[in-house]
Coordinates of C-alpha atoms in Angstrom, one line a residue:
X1 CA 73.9 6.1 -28.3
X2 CA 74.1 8.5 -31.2
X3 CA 72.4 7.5 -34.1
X4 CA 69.2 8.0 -36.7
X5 CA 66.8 6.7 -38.9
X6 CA 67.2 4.5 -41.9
X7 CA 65.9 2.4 -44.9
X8 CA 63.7 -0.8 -43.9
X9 CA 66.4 -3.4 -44.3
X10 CA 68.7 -2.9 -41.7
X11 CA 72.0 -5.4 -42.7
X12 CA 72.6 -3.9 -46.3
X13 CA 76.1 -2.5 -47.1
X14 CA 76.3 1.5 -47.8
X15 CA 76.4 1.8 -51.5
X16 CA 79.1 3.1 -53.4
X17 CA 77.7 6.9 -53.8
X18 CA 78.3 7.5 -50.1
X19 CA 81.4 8.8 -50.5
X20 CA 84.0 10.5 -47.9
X21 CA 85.1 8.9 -44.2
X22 CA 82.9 10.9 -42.4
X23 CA 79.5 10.3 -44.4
X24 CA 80.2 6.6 -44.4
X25 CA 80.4 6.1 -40.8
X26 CA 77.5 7.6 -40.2
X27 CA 75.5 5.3 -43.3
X28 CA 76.8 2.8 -41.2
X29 CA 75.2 3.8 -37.8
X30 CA 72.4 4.5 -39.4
X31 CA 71.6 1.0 -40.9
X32 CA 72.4 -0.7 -37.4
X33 CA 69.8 1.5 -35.6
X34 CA 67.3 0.8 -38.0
X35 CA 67.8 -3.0 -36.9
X36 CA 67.8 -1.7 -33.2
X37 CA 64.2 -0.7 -34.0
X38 CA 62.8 -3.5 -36.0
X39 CA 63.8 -5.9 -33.3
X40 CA 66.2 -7.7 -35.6
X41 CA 68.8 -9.3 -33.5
X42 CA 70.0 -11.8 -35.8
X43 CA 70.7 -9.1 -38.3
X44 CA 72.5 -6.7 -35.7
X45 CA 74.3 -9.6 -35.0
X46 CA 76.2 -9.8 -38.3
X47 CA 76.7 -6.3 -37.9
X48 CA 78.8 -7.1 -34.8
X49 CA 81.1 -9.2 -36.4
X50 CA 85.0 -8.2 -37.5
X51 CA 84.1 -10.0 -40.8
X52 CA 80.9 -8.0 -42.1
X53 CA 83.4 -4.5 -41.4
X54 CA 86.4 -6.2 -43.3
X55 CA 84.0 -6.6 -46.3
X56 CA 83.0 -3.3 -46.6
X57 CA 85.9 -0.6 -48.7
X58 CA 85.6 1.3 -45.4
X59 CA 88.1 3.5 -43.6
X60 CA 89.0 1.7 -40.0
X61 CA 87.7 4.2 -38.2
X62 CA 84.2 4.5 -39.6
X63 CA 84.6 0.1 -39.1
X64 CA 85.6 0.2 -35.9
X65 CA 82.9 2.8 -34.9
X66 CA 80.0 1.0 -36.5
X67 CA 81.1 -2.5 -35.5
X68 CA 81.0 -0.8 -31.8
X69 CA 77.9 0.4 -31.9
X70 CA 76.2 -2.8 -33.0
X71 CA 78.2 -4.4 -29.9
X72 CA 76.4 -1.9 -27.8
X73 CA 73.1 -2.1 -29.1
X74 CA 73.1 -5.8 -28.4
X75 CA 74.5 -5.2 -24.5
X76 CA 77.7 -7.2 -25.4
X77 CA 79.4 -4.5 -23.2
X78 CA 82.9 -6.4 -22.5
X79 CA 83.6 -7.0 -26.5
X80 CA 82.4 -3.5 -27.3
X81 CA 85.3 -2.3 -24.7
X82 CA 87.8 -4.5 -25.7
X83 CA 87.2 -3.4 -29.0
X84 CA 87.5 0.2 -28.6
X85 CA 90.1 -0.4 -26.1
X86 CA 92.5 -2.0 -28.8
X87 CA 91.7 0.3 -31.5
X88 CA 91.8 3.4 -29.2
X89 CA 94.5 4.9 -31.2
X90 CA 92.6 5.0 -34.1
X91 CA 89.7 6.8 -33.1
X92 CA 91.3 9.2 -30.6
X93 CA 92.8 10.9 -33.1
X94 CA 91.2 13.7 -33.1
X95 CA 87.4 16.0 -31.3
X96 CA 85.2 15.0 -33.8
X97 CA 86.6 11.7 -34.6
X98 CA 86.1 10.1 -31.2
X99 CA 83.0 11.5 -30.0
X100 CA 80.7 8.6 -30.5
X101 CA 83.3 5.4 -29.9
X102 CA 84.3 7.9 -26.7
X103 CA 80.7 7.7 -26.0
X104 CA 80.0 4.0 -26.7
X105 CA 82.8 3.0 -24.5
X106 CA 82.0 5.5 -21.7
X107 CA 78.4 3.3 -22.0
X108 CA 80.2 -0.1 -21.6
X109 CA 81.9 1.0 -18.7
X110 CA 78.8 2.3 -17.3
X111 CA 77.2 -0.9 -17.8
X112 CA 79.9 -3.0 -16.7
X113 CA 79.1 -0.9 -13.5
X114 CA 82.5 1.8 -13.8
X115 CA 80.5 4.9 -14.2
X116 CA 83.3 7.1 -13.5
X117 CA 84.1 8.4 -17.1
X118 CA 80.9 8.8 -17.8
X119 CA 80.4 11.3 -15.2
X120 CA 83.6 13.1 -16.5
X121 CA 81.6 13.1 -20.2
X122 CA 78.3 14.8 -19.0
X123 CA 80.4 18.6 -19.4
X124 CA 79.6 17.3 -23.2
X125 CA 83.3 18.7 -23.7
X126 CA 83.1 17.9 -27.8
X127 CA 80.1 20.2 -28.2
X128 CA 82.1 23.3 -29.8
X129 CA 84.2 20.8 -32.4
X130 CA 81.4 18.7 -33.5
X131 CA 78.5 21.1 -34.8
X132 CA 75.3 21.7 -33.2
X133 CA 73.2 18.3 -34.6
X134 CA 76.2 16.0 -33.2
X135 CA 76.4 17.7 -29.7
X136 CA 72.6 17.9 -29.4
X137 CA 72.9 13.8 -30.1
X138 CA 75.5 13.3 -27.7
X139 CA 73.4 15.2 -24.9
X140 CA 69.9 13.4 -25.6
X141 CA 72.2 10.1 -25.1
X142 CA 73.4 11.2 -21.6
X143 CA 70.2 12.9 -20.4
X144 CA 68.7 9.6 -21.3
X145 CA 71.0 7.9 -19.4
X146 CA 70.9 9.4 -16.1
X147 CA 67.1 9.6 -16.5
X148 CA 67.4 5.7 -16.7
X149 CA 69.6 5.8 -13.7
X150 CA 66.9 7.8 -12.0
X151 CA 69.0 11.1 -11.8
X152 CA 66.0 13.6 -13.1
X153 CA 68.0 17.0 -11.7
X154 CA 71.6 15.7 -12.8
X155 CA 69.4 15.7 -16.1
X156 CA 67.9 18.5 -16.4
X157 CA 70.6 19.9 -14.9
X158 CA 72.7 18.9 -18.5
X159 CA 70.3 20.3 -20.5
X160 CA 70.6 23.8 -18.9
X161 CA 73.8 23.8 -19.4
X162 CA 74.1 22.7 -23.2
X163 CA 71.1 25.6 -23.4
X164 CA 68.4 23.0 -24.5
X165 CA 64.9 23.1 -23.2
X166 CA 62.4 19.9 -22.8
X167 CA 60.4 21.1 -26.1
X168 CA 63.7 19.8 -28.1
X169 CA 63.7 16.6 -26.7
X170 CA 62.4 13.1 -28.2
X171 CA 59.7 11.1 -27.7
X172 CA 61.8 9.0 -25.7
X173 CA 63.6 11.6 -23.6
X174 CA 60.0 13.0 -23.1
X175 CA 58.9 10.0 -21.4
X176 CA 61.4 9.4 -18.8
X177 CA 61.1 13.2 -18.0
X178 CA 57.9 12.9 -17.2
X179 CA 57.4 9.5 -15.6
X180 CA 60.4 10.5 -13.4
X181 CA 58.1 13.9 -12.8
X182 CA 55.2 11.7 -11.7
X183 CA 53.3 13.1 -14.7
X184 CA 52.2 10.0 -16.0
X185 CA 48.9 11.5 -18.3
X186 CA 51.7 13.3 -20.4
X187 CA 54.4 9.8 -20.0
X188 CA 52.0 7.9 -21.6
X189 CA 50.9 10.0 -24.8
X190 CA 54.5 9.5 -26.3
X191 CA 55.1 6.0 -25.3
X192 CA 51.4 4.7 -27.2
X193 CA 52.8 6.2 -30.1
X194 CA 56.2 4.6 -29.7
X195 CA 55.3 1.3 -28.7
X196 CA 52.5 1.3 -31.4
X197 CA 55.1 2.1 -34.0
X198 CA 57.7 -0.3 -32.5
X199 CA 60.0 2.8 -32.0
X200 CA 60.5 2.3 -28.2
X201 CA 64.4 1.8 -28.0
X202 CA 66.3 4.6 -26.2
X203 CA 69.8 5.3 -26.4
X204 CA 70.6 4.1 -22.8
X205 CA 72.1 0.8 -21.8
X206 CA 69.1 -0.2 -21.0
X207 CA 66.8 -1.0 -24.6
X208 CA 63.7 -1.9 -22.8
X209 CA 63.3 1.2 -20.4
X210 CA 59.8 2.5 -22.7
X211 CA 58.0 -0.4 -22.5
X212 CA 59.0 -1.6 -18.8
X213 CA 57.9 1.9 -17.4
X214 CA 54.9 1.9 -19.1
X215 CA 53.6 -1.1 -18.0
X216 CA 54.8 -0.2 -14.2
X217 CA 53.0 2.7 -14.6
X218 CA 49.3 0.8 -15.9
X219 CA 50.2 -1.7 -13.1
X220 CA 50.0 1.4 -10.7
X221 CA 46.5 2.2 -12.2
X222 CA 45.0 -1.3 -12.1
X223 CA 45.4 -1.9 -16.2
X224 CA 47.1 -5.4 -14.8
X225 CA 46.2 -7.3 -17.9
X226 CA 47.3 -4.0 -20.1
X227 CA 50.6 -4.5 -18.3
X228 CA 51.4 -7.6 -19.0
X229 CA 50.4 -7.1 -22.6
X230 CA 52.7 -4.8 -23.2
X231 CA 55.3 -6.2 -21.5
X232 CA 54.8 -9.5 -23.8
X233 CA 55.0 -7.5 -27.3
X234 CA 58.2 -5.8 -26.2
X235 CA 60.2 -8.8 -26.4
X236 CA 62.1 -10.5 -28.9
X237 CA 63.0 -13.8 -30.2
X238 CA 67.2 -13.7 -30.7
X239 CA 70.5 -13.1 -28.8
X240 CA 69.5 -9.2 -28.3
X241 CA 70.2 -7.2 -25.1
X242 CA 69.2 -8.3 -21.7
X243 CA 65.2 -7.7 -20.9
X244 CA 65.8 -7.4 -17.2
X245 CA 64.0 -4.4 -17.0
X246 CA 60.9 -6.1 -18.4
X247 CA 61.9 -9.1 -15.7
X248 CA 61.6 -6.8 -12.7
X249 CA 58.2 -5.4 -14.2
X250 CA 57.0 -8.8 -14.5
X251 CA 57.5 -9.7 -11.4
X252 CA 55.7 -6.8 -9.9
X253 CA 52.8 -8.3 -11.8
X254 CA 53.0 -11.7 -10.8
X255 CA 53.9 -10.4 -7.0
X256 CA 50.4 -8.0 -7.6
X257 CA 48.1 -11.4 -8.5
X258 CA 50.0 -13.1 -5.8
X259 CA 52.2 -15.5 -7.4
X260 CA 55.6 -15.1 -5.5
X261 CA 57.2 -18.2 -6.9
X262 CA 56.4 -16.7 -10.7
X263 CA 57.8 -13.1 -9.6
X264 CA 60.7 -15.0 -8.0
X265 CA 61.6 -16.9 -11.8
X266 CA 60.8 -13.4 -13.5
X267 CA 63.6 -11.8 -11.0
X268 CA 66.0 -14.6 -11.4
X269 CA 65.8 -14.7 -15.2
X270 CA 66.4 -10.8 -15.6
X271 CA 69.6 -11.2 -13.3
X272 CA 71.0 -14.6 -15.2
X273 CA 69.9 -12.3 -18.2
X274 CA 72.1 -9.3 -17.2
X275 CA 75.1 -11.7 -15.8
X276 CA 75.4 -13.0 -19.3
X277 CA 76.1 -9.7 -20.3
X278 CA 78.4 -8.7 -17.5
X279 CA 75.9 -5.6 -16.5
X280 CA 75.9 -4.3 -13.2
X281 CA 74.1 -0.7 -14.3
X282 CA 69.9 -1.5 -14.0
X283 CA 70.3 -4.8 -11.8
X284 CA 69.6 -3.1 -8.0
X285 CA 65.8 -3.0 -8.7
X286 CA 66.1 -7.0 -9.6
X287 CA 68.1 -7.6 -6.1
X288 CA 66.2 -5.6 -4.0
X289 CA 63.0 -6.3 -5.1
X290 CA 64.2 -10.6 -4.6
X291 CA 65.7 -9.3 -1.6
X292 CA 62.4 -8.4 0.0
X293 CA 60.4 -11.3 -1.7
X294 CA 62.6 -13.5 0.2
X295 CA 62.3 -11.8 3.5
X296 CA 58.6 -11.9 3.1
X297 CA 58.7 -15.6 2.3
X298 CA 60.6 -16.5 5.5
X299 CA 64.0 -17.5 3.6
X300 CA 66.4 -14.6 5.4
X301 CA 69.7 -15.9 4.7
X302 CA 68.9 -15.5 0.9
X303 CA 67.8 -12.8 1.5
X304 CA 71.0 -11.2 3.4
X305 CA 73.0 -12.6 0.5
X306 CA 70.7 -10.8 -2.1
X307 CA 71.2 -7.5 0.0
X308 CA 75.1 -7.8 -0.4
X309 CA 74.7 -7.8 -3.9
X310 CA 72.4 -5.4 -4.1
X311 CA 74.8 -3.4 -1.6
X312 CA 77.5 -4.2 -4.7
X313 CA 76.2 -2.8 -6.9
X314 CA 75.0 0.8 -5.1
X315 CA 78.6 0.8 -4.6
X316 CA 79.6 0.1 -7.8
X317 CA 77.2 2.6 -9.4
X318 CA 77.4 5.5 -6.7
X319 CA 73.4 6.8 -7.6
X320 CA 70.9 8.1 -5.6
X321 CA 68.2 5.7 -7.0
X322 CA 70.7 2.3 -6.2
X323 CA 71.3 3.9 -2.3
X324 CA 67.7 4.3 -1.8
X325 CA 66.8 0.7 -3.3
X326 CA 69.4 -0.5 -0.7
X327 CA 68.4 1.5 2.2
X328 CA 64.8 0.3 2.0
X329 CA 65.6 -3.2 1.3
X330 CA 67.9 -3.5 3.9
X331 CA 65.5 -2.2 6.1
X332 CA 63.0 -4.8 5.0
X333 CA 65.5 -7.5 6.1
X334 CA 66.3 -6.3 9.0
X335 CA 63.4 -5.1 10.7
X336 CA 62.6 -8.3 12.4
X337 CA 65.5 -8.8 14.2
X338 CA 67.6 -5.2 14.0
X339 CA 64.1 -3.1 14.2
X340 CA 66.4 0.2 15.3
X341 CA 69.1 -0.2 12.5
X342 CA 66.4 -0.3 10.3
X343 CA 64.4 2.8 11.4
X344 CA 67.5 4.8 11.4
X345 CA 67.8 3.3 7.4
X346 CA 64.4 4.1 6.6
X347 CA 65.1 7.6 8.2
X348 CA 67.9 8.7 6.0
X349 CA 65.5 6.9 3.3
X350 CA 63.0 9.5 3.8
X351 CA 65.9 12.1 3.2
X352 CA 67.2 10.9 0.4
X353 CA 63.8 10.2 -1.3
X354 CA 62.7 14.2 -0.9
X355 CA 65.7 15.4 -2.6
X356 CA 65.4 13.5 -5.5
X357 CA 62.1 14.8 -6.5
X358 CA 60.4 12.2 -7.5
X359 CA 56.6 11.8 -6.4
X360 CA 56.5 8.4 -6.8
X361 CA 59.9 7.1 -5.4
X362 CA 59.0 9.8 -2.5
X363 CA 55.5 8.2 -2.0
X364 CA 56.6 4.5 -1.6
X365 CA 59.5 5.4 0.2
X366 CA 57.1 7.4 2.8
X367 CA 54.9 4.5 2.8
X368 CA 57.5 2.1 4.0
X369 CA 59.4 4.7 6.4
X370 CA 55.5 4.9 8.0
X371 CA 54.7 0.9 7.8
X372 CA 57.6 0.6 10.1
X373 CA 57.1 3.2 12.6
X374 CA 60.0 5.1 11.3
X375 CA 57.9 8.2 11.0
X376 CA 55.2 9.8 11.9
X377 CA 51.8 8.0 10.5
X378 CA 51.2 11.6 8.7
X379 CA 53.8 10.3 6.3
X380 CA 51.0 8.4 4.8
X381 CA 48.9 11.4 4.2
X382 CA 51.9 13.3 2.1
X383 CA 52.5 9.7 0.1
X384 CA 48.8 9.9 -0.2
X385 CA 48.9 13.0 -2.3
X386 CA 51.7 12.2 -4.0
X387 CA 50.2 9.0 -5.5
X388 CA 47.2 11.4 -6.6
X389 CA 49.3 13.4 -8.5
X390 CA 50.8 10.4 -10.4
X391 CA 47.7 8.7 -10.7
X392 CA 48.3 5.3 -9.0
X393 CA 45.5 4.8 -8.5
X394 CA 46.5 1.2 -6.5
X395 CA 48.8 2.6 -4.3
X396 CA 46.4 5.3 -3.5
X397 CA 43.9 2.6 -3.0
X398 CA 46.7 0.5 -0.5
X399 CA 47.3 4.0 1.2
X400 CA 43.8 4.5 2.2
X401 CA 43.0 1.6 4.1
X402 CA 46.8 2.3 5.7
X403 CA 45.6 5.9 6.7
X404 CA 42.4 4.4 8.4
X405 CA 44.0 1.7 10.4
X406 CA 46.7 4.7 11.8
X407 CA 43.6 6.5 12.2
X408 CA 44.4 9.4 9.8
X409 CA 41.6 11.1 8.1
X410 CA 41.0 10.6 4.7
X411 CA 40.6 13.8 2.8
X412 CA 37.1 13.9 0.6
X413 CA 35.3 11.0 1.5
X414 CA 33.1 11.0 -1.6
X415 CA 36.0 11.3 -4.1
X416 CA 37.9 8.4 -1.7
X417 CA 34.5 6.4 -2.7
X418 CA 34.4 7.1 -6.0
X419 CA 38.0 6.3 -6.9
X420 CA 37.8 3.2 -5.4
X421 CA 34.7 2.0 -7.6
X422 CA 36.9 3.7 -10.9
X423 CA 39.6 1.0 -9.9
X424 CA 37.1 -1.7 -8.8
X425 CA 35.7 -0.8 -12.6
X426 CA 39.2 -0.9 -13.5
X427 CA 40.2 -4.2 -12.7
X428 CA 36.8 -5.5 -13.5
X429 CA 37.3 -4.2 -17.6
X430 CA 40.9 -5.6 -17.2
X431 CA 39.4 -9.0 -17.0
X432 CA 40.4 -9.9 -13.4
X433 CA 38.1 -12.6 -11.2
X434 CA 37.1 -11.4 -8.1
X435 CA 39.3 -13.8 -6.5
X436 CA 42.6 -11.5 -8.7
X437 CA 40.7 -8.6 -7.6
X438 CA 40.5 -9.4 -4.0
X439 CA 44.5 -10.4 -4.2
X440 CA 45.3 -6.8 -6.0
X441 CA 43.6 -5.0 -3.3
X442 CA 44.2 -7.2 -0.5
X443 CA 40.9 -7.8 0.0
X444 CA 38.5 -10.8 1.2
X445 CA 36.5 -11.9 -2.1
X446 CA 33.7 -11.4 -0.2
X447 CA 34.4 -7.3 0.2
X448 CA 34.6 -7.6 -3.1
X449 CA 32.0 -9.5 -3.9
X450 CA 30.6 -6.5 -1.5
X451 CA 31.5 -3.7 -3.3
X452 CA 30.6 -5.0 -6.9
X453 CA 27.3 -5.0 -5.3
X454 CA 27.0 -0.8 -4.2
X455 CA 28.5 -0.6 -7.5
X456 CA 26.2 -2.1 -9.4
X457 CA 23.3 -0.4 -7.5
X458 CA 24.7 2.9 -7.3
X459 CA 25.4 2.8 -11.1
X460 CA 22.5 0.9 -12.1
X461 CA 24.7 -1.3 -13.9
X462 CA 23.8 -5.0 -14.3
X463 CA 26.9 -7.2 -15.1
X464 CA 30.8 -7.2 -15.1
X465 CA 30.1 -7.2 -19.0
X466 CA 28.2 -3.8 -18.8
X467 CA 31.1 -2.6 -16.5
X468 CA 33.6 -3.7 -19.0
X469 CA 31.7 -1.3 -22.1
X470 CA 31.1 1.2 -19.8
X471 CA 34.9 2.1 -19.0
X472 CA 36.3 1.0 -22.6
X473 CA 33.6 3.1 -24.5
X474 CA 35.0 5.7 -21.9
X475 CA 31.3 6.9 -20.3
X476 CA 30.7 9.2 -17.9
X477 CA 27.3 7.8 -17.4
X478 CA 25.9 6.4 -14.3
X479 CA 29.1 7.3 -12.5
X480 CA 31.5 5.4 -14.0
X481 CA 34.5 6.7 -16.6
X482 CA 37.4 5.3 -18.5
X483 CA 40.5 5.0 -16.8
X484 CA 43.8 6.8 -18.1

């Protein structure tokens, strides 16, 4: 949501030398983002009460405004509509007056899972009343937005037309652009500096979308324990926004070291999380991922009712990302006993996934189209590649021994071999046992056990420890290198 910068303490009042309506709202906005960033809930809180605006010698508009966006910024979607709702005539007044409580509101309805006016906003219809900082605000808050709903060409697609180019955009908009891309080397530069400066928020309806792809994306390269770290220092004591997005990460984690009854709580917090909030928008990766869990622990039914909500909300939210997430779940639940509806779901899966150009969500989506005999086993070649470009380097590790077993060559046997002792090293620096190792790559601790063994010969390395300085001090030496 629009907004900037700001002093350190984030609940002070706008002194009396900002002067005019216009100025003071945006003090006001200011100030509340400020909290957004430092994490301080409690203080936002205050900020989203009728008592703290009635205080201030504020015009109602620039009250109402700020008192909405501090509603927004802590998820509380149905009061922020209600609000702007009620005061409507007030802020509609006139283009440059409702551009951001238009925008706020268009985000609670998104949330609350009407996306409808939101789509009618993306023509960014303000942009010749409201001067070319404000309409360049508005756009990075919808590009980020459809980015978090997965929509990367409906996104770029916006910035064509407001005549903006990727070089203009934030740190933040940066990052989903390129993890969307499967350009995860360049994802990553902007989000260490974000997360080390605690700047990570985005103006999506989802506040935790920086640190949660992040740490899906070092879980994809084997950085388990780097996963979970930074999926721990993301969140915050208080009654902020919903972490469901850090939920649904966790649970990969936990699903990853095989712990399904963890990933199972992780899942079932983020959704009692969202609920409590009344958000729809986000929750189809929670209910598709339990979905499957479920399937794979034996308990169907659950899992069919999982699959209507996750069926819900895809119609709810009309995506591409919440149709594909239901497609391949429901395939997953139905491929026991429905094995041809769910060939001919993974089929249209496959479609889907290759016109959304994205490598990862293609390569997964190829995997599981392949696993299920819904394609040809040269499905697993292409996903193959695709993981390569990303760098995943587990997946690509998964895909391997998939290939083999359909009896598809792998290409470069030597590389093959030597990114496999990069992850072994990987996991090893992360601080995983052999028994964590052998779960991540669904191994026997004894082909582990195995392969620690060449490793250490072909290196001429002597312990784990040795490993571990070897790939954090980042040496090419003896065959082994830091990992990304």
């Amino acid at each position: 949501m629009p907004g900037g910068r700001s002093p350190r303490r984030a609940s002070r009042r706008p002194g009396p030398q900002v002067v005019g309506r216009r100025r003071r709202q945006q003090a006001c906005g200011v100030l509340e983002f400020e909290s957004a960033d430092d994490l301080d809930w409690r203080a936002l809180s205050r900020l989203a009460t009728e008592q703290w605006w009635d205080e201030l010698p504020l015009p109602v508009l620039a009250a109402t405004t700020g008192r909405a966006l501090a509603l927004c910024l802590l998820a509380r979607w149905r009061e922020a509509l209600d609000l702007l709702t009620r005061t409507e005539p007030v802020w509609a007044t006139e283009v440059r007056a409702r551009a951001n409580p238009a925008c706020f509101r268009d985000a609670a309805e998104l949330a609350l899972g009407r996306p409808e006016r939101f789509r009618r906003s993306l023509a960014v219809p303000e942009a010749p009343h409201i001067g070319p900082d404000h309409a360049y605000s508005l756009t990075v808050t919808k590009f980020d937005e459809l980015l978090n709903g997965g929509d990367l060409y409906a996104g770029e697609a916006l910035l064509a037309e407001q005549g903006l180019t990727p070089e203009v955009l934030p740190r933040s908009s940066l990052f989903l652009r390129h993890h969307l891309r499967g350009e995860w080397d360049e994802a990553l530069e902007p989000s260490r500096w974000m997360l080390a400066n605690n700047q990570f928020h985005t103006p999506a309806t989802d506040k935790y979308l920086i640190p949660a792809r992040t740490s899906a994306i070092l879980l994809a390269r084997g950085r388990v324990t780097s996963s979970r770290r930074v999926l721990d220092s993301a969140r915050a004591p208080g009654e902020g926004p919903p972490e469901h997005s850090l939920d649904a990460v966790q649970a990969a984690v936990l699903r990853t070291l095989g712990d399904p009854a963890g990933a199972e709580q992780s899942l079932r917090r983020g959704l009692d999380g969202a609920g409590a909030h009344e958000q729809i928008a986000g929750t189809d990766e929670l209910w598709a991922s339990l979905a499957e869990l479920l399937t794979e622990a034996g308990r169907t039914a659950e899992a069919t009712t999982c699959l209507a909500r996750l069926e819900h909300v895809s119609d709810r939210m009309g995506t591409g990302r919440t149709r594909l997430r239901h497609l391949l779940a429901s395939a997953r639940v139905l491929r026991q006993d429905s094995p041809a509806i769910a060939g001919e779901q993974l089929k249209e899966a496959v479609e889907l996934a290759r016109t959304r150009g994205q490598p990862y969500e293609t390569a997964t989506t190829l995997v599981a189209a392949a696993d299920a005999g819904a394609g040809p086993p040269a499905l697993l070649r292409e996903a193959y590649d695709l993981f390569g470009q990303c760098g995943a380097a587990v997946d690509r590790f998964h895909t391997r021994t998939a290939m083999r077993a359909a009896g598809v060559t792998v290409p470069g046997r030597k590389q093959a071999t030597v990114e496999s002792e990069l992850l072994l090293a990987t996991l090893i620096a992360e601080g995983l046992t052999n028994r964590q190792i052998a779960t991540v790559l669904r191994l026997t601790e004894d082909a582990v056990a195995n392969r620690l063994s060449r490793l250490f010969t072909r290196t001429g390395l002597r312990s784990r420890t040795e490993v571990v300085t070897a790939v954090l001090g980042g040496h090419r030496a003896r065959g082994v290198v830091s990992p990304v």
